[in-house]
Short mmCIF file of C-alpha atoms in Angstrom, two decimals:
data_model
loop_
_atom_site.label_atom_id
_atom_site.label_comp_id
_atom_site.label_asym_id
_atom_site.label_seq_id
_atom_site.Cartn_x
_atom_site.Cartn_y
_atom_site.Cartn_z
CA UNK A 1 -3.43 7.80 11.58
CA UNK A 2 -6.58 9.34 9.60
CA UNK A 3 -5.02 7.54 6.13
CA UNK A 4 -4.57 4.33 8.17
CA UNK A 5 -8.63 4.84 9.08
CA UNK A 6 -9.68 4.96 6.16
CA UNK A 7 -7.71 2.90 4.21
CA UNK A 8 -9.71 0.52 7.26
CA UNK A 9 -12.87 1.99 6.23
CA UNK A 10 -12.15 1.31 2.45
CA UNK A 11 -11.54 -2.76 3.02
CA UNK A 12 -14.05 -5.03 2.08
CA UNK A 13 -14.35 -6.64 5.38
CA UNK A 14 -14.67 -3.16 7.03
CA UNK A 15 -17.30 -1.36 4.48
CA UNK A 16 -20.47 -0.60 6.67
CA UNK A 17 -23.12 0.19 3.88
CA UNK A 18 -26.48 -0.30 5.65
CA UNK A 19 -27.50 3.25 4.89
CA UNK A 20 -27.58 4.36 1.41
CA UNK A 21 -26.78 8.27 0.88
CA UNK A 22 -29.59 10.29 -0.01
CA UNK A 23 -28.60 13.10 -2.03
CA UNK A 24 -30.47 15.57 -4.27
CA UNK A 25 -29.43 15.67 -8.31
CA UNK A 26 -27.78 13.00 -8.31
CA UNK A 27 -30.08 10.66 -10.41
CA UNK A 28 -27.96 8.55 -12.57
CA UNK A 29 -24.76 8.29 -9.78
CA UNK A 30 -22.51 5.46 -8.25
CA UNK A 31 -20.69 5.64 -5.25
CA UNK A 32 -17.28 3.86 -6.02
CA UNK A 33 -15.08 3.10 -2.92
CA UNK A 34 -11.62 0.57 -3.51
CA UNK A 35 -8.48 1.45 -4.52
CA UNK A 36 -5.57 -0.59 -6.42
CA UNK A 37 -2.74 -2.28 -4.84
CA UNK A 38 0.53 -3.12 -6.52
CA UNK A 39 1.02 -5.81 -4.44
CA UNK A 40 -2.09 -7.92 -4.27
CA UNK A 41 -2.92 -10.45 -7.29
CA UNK A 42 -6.59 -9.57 -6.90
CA UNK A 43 -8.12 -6.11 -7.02
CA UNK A 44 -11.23 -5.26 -5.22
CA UNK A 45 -14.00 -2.41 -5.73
CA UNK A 46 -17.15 -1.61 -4.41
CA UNK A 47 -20.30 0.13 -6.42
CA UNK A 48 -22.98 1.50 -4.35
CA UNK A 49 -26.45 3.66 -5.85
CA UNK A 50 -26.61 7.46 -4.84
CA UNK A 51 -30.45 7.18 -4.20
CA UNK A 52 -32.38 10.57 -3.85
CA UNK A 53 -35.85 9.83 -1.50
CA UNK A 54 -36.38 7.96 1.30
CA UNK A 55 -37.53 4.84 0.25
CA UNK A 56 -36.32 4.87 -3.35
CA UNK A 57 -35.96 1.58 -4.59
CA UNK A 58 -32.23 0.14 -4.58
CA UNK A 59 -31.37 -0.62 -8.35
CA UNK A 60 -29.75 -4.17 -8.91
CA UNK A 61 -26.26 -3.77 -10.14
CA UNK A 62 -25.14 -7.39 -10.72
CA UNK A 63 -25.35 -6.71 -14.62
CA UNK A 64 -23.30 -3.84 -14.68
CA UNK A 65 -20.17 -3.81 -16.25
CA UNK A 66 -16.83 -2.78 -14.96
CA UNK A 67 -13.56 -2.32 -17.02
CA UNK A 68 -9.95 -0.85 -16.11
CA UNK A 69 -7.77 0.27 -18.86
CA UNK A 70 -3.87 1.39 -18.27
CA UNK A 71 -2.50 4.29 -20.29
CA UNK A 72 -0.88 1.52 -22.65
CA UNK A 73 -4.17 0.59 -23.63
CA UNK A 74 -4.30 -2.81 -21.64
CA UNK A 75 -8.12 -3.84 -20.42
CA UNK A 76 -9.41 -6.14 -18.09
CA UNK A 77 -13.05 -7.16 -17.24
CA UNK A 78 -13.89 -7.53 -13.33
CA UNK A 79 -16.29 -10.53 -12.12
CA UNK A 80 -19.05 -9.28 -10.08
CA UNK A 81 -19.99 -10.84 -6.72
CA UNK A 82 -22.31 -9.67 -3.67
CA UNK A 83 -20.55 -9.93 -0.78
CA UNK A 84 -21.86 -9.90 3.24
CA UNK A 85 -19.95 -6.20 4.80
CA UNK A 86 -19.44 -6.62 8.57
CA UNK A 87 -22.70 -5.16 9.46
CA UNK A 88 -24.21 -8.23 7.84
CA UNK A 89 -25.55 -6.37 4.81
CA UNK A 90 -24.88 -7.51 1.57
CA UNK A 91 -22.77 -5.14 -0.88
CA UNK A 92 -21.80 -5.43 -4.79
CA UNK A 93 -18.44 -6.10 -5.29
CA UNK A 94 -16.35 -6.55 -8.44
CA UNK A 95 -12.99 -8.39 -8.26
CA UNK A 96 -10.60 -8.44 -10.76
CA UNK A 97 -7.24 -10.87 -10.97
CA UNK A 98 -4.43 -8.91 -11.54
CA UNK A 99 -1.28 -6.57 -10.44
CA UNK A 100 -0.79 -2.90 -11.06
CA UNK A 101 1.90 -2.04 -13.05
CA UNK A 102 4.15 0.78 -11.10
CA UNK A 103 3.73 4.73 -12.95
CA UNK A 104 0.81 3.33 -14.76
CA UNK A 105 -2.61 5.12 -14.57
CA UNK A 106 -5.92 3.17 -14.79
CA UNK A 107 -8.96 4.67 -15.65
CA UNK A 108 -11.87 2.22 -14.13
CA UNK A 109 -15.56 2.68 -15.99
CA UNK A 110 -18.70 0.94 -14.44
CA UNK A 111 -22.08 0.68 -17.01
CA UNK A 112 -24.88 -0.66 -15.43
CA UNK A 113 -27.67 -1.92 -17.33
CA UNK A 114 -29.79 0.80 -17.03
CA UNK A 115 -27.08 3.22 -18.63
CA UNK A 116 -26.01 4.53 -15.62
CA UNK A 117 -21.92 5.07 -15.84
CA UNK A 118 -19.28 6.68 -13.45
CA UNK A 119 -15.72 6.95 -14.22
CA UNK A 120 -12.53 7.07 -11.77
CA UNK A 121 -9.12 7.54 -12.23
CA UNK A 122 -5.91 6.46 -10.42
CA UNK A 123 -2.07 6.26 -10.83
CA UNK A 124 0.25 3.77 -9.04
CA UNK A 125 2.71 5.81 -7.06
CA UNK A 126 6.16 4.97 -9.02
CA UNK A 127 8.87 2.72 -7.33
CA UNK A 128 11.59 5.15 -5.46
CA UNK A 129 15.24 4.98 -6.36
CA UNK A 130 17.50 4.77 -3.14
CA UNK A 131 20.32 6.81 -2.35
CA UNK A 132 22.10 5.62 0.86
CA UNK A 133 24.45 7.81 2.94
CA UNK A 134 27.65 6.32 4.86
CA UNK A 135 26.92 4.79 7.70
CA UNK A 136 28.53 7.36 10.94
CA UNK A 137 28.35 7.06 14.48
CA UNK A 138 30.69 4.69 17.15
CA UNK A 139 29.32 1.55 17.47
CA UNK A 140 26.58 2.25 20.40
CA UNK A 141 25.39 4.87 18.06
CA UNK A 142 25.80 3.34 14.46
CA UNK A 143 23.11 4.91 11.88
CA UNK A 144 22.99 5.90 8.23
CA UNK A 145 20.29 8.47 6.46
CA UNK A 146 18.48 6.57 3.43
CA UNK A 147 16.93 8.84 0.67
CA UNK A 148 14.16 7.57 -1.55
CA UNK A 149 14.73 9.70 -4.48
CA UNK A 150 11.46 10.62 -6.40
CA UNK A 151 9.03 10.72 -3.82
CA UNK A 152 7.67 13.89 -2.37
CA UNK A 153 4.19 13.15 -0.41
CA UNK A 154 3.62 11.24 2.77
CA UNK A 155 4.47 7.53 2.78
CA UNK A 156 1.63 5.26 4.45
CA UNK A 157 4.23 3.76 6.09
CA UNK A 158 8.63 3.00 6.22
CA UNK A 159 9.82 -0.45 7.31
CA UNK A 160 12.94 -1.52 6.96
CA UNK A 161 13.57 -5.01 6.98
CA UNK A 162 16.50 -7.84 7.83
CA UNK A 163 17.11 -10.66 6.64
CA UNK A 164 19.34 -12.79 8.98
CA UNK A 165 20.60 -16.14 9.54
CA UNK A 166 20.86 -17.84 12.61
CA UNK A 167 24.07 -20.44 13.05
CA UNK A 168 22.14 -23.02 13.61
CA UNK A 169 19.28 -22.36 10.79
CA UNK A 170 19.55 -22.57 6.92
CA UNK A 171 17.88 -20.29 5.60
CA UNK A 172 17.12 -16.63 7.14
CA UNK A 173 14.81 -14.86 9.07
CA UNK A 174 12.47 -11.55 8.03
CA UNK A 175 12.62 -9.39 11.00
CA UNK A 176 10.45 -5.83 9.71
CA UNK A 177 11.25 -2.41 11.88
CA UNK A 178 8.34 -0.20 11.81
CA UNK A 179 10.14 3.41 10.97
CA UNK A 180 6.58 5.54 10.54
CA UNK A 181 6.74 7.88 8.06
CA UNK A 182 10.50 8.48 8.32
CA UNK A 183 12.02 12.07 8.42
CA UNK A 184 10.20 13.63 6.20
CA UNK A 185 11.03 15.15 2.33
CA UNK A 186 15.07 15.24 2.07
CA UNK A 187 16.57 17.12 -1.29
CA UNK A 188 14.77 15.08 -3.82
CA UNK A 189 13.40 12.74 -1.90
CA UNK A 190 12.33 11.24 1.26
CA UNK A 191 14.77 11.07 4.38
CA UNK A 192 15.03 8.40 6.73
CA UNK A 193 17.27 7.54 9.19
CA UNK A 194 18.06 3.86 10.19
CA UNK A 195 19.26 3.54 13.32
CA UNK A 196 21.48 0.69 12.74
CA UNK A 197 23.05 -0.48 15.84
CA UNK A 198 19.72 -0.26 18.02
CA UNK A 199 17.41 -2.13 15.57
CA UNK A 200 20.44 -5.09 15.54
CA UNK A 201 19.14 -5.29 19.21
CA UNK A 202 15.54 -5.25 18.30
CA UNK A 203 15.98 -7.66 15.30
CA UNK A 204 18.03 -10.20 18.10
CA UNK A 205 15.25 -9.75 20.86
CA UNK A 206 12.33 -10.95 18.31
CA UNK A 207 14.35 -14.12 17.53
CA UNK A 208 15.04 -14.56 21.16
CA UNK A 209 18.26 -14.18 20.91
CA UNK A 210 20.96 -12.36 23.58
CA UNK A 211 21.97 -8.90 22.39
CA UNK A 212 25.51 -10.24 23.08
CA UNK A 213 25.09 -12.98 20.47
CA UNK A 214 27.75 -12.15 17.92
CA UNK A 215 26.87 -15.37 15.34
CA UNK A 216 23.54 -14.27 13.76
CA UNK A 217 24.59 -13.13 10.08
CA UNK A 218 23.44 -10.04 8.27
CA UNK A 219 22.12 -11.88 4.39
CA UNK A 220 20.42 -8.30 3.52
CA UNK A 221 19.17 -4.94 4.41
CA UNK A 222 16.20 -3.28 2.73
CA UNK A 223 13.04 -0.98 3.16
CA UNK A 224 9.55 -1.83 2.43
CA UNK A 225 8.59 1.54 1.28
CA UNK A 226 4.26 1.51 1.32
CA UNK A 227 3.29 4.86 -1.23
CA UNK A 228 0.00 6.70 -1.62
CA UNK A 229 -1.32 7.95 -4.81
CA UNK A 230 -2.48 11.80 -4.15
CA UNK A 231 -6.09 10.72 -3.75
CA UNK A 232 -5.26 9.88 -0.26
CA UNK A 233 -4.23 13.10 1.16
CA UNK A 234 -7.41 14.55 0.50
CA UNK A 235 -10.46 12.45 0.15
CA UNK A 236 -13.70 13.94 -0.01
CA UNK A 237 -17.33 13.12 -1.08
CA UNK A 238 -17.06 14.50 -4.96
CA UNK A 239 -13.26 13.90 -5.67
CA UNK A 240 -11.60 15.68 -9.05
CA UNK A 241 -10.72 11.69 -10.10
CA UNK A 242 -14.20 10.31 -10.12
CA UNK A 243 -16.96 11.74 -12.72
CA UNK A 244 -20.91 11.66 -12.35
CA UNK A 245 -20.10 9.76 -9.34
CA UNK A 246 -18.52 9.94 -5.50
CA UNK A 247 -16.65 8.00 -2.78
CA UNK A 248 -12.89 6.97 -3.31
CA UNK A 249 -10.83 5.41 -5.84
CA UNK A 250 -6.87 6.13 -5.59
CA UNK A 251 -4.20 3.71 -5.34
CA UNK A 252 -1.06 2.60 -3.19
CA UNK A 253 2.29 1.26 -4.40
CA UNK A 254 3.81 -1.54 -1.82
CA UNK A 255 7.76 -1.84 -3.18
CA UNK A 256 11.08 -3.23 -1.49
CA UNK A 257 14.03 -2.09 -1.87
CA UNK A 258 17.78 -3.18 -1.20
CA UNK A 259 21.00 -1.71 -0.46
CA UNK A 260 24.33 -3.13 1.12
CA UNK A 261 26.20 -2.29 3.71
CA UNK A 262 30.00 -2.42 4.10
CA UNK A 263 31.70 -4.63 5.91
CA UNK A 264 32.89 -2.82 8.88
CA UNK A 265 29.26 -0.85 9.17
CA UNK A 266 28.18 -4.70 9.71
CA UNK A 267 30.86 -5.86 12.17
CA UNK A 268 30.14 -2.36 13.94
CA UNK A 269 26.20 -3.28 14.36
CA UNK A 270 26.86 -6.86 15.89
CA UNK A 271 26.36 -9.38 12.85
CA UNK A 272 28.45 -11.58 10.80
CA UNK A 273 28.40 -10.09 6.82
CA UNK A 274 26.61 -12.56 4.70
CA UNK A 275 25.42 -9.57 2.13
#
């Protein structure tokens, strides 16, 4: 719950900036907050002054120059903007149109025109490789552990999701199954435990169908697996990642995944096998 608050507090719509920090020494800072998103076509960061007396006067930023690099040497330029926050005040904001590249690390560098410069680093959190047991249980009871090798830190979040077609429909429905965090770290991996035959009666509630309705066909099973990079497990006001500045820059890694089911595991949950 605390990562889903601030990953709140860290959206542009949400950012409540009307008081800027006053903090001793720390002439010549930014406060960076934003992270990067695989799955978004447009980035997003926010730059705010560290000012050091009451009253100081808030330096203009709207010259200053931001730049990400990946470790493979590839640059891009963000377009500044000043955008109105929720509590009506306005905030600089540089945008920035394009899509993380999974296991790459960015390093993001803001110069304003006065010289002052901050520096923040972030990886995207790699795709995970699955590893899915055999389904076991009798039919009221059907369920099969998932691993998702490579990853050993919290998830934001575990959703598996069907895709199903209904007789009388052509092409198939997304029904998502909110699974939390899952089990928890599994071998080399993550565990998680689908519980196959109950969500079949979840997935045929949501399209308002009865739970006795044997024509609805399985087309595919997957998980939306949502990662963290490790900035998010321990934010704090002078992070190791960001230098001569403060706030929060990490990333998150959005990535879904597919495996098949056998025949009988389908049969056994209530669907017709369309994998």
């Amino acid at each position: 719950m605390r990562l889903l608050v601030l990953i709140a507090a860290l959206a542009l719509s949400a950012c409540d900036n009307s008081v800027q920090p006053l903090v001793e020494g720390a002439e010549g800072q930014f406060s960076v907050f934003g992270h990067l998103d695989s799955a978004a076509d447009t980035q997003f960061v926010r730059l705010e002054p560290v000012l050091i007396a009451p009253g100081a006067p808030r330096p203009s930023l709207n010259r200053t120059l931001v730049i990400t690099t990946d470790d493979q040497g590839q640059e891009q330029e963000w377009t500044y903007r000043a955008q109105t926050l929720e509590d009506g005040t306005i905030g600089d904001v540089w945008f920035s149109e394009f899509r993380p590249i999974p296991g790459h690390t960015y390093l993001l560098e803001a110069l304003s025109a006065e010289g002052v410069s901050v520096t923040a680093r972030a990886s995207i959190p790699q795709a995970p490789r699955l590893a899915p047991g055999l389904p076991r249980g009798d039919t009221l009871t059907l369920m099969q552990n998932v691993r998702l090798l490579g990853q050993d830190l919290d998830p934001l979040r575990l959703t598996v999701l069907y895709d199903v077609r209904l007789p009388d429909e052509e092409f198939p429905s997304r029904v998502p199954v909110d699974y939390g965090k899952g089990n928890g770290p599994s071998g080399e991996g993550w565990g998680l435990d689908v519980f196959l035959r109950r969500d079949q009666a979840t997935v045929l509630a949501s399209l308002n169908r009865a739970v006795t309705d044997r024509g609805v066909t399985l087309v595919q099973i997957g998980v939306r697996a949502e990662l963290l990079s490790p900035e998010w497990s321990s934010p704090a006001p002078l992070p190791a990642n960001i230098s001569n500045g403060r706030g929060f820059f990490g990333a998150i890694g959005r990535y879904d995944l597919t495996w098949s089911l056998t025949s009988d595991a389908v049969e056994r949950m209530g669907f017709l096998d369309g994998q």
